[in-house]
mmCIF file of C-alpha atoms in Angstrom:
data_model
loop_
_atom_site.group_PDB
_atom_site.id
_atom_site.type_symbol
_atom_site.label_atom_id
_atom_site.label_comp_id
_atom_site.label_asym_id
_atom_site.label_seq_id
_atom_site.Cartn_x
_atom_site.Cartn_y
_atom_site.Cartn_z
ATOM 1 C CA UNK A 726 0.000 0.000 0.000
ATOM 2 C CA UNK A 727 1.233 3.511 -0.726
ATOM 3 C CA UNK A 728 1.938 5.741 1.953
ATOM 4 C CA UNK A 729 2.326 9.337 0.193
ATOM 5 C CA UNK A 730 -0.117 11.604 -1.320
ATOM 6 C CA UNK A 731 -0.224 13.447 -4.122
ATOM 7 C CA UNK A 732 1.308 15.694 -2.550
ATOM 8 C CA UNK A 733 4.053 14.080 -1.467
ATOM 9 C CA UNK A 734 3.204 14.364 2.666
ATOM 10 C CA UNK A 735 3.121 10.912 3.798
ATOM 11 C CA UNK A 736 0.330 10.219 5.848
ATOM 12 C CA UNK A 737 1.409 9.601 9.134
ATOM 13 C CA UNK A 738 1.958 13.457 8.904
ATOM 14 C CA UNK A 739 -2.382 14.560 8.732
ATOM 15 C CA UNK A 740 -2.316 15.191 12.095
ATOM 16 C CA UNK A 741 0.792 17.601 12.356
ATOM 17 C CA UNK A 742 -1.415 19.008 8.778
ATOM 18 C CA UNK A 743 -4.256 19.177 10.524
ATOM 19 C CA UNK A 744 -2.985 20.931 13.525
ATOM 20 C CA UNK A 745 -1.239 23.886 11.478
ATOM 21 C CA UNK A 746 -4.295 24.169 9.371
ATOM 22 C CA UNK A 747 -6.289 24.943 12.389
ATOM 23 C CA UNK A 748 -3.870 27.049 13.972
ATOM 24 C CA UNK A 749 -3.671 28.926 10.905
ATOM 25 C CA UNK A 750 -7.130 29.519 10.208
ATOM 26 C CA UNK A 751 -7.503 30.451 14.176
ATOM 27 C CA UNK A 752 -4.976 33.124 13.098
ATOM 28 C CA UNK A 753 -6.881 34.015 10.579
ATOM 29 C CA UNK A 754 -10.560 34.331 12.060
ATOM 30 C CA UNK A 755 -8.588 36.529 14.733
ATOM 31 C CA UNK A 756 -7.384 38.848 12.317
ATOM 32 C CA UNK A 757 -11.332 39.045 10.987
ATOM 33 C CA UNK A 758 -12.186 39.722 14.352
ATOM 34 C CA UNK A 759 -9.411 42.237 14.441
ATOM 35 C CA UNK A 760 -10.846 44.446 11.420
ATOM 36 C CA UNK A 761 -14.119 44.147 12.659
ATOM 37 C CA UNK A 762 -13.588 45.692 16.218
ATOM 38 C CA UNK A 763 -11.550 48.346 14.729
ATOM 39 C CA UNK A 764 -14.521 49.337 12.036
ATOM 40 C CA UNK A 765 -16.534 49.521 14.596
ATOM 41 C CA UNK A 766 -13.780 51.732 16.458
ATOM 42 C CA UNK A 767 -13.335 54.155 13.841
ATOM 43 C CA UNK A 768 -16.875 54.615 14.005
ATOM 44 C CA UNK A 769 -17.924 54.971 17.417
ATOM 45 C CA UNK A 770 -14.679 56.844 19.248
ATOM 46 C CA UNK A 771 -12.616 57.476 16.160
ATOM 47 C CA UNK A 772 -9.144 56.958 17.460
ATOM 48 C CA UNK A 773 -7.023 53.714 16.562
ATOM 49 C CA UNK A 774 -7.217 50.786 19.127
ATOM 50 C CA UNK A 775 -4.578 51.427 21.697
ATOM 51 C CA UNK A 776 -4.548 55.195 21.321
ATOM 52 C CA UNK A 777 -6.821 56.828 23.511
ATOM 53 C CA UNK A 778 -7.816 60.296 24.720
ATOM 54 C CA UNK A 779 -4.540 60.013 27.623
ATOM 55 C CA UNK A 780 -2.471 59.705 24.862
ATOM 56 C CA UNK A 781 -3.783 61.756 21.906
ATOM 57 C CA UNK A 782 -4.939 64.747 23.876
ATOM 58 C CA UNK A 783 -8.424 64.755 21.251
ATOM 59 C CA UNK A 784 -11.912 63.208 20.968
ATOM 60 C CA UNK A 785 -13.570 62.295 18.109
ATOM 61 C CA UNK A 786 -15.696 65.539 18.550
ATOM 62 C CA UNK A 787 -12.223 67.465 19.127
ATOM 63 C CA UNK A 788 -10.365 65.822 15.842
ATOM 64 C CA UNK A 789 -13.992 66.788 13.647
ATOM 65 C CA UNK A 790 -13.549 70.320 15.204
ATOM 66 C CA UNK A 791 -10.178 70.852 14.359
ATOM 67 C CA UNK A 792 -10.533 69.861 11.058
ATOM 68 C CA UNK A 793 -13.690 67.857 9.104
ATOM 69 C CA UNK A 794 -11.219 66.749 5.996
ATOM 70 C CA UNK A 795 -8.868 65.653 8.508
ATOM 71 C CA UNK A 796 -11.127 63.802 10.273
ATOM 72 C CA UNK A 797 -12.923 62.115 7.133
ATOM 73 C CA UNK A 798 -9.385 61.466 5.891
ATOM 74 C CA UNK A 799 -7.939 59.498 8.703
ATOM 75 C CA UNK A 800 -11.649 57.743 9.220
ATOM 76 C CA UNK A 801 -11.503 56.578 5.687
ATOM 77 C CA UNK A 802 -7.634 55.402 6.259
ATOM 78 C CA UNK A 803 -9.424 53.038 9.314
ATOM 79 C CA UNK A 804 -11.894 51.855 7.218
ATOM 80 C CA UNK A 805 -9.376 50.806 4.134
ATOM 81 C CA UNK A 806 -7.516 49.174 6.790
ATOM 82 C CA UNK A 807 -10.014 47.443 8.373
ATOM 83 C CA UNK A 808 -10.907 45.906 4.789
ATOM 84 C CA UNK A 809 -7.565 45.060 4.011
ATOM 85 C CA UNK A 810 -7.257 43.186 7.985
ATOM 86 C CA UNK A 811 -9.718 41.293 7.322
ATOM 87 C CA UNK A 812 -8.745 40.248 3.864
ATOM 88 C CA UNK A 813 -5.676 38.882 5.019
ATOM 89 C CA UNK A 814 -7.748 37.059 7.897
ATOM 90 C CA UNK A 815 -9.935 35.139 4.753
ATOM 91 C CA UNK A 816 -7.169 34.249 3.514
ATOM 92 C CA UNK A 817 -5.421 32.703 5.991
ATOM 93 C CA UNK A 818 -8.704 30.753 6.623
ATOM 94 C CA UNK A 819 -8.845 29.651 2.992
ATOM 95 C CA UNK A 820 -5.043 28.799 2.673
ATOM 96 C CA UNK A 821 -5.851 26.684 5.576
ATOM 97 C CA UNK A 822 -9.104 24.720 4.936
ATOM 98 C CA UNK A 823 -8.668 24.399 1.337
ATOM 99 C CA UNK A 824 -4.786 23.435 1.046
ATOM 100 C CA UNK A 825 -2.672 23.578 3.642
ATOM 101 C CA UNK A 826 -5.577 20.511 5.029
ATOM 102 C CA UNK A 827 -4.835 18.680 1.610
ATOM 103 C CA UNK A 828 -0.753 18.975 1.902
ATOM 104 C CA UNK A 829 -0.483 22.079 -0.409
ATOM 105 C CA UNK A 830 2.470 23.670 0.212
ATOM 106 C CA UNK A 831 2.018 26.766 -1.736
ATOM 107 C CA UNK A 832 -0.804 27.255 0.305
ATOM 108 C CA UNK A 833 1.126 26.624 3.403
ATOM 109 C CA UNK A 834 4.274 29.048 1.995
ATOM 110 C CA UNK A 835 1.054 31.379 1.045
ATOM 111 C CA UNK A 836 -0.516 31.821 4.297
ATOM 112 C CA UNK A 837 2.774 32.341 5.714
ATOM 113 C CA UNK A 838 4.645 34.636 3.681
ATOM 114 C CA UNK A 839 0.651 36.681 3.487
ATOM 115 C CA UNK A 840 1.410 36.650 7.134
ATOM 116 C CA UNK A 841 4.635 37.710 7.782
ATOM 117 C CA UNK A 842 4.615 40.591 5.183
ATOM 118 C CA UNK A 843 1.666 41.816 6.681
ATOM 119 C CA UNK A 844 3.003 41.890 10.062
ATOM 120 C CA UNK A 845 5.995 42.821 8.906
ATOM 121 C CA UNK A 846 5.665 45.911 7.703
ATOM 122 C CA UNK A 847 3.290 46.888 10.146
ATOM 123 C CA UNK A 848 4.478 45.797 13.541
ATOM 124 C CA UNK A 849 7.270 47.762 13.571
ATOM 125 C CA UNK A 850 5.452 50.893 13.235
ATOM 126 C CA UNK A 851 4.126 50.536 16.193
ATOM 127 C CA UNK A 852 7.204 50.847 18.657
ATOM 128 C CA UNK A 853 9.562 53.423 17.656
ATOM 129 C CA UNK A 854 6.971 56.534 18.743
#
């Protein structure tokens, strides 16, 4: 009896598969969940998760005074954000269930590379101010 796939993966590895799949796609409905609270963020109090009135100084109402563009600009940059969050989130959940589950390894080297560029060139961002 054969003991490989298609894909090569023999098949005393579908649990260690099965495992990063869902780990993955946990990732992934996180990062969903991640866009979504910070829509709902940007329309409720305005300022980004983590930045609050202690740190900014301003309000929502205080940002609109100052200036309405500025304040429809910044909301819109949330929202874009938010979209492209979550996109990466589906994704991830995709890659997973779909391939990674079957022994894919693009989609496994697809979710994480996704993953790491995404992080990585936002992460660091976050720390220097």
């Amino acid at each position: 009896m054969d003991s490989t796939r298609a894909s090569g993966m023999a098949v005393g590895q579908d649990s260690g598969l099965l495992w990063s799949a869902r780990l993955i796609a946990l990732a992934g409905v996180g990062l969903v969940g991640y866009a979504i609270l910070f829509l709902v963020v940007n329309f409720t109090s305005f300022i980004e998760l983590g930045l609050g009135t202690a740190e900014t100084g301003a309000t929502k109402d205080t940002v609109l005074a100052f200036s309405p563009k500025f304040y429809d600009y910044v909301s819109h940059l949330q929202v874009a954000l938010s979209g492209f969050i979550a996109g990466v989130g589906i994704a991830l959940v995709v890659f997973a269930m779909w391939g990674i589950q079957r022994g894919l390894r693009w989609a496994f080297w697809g979710a994480v590379i996704s993953a790491v560029v995404a992080v990585g060139v936002a992460l660091p961002l976050h720390y220097p101010y």
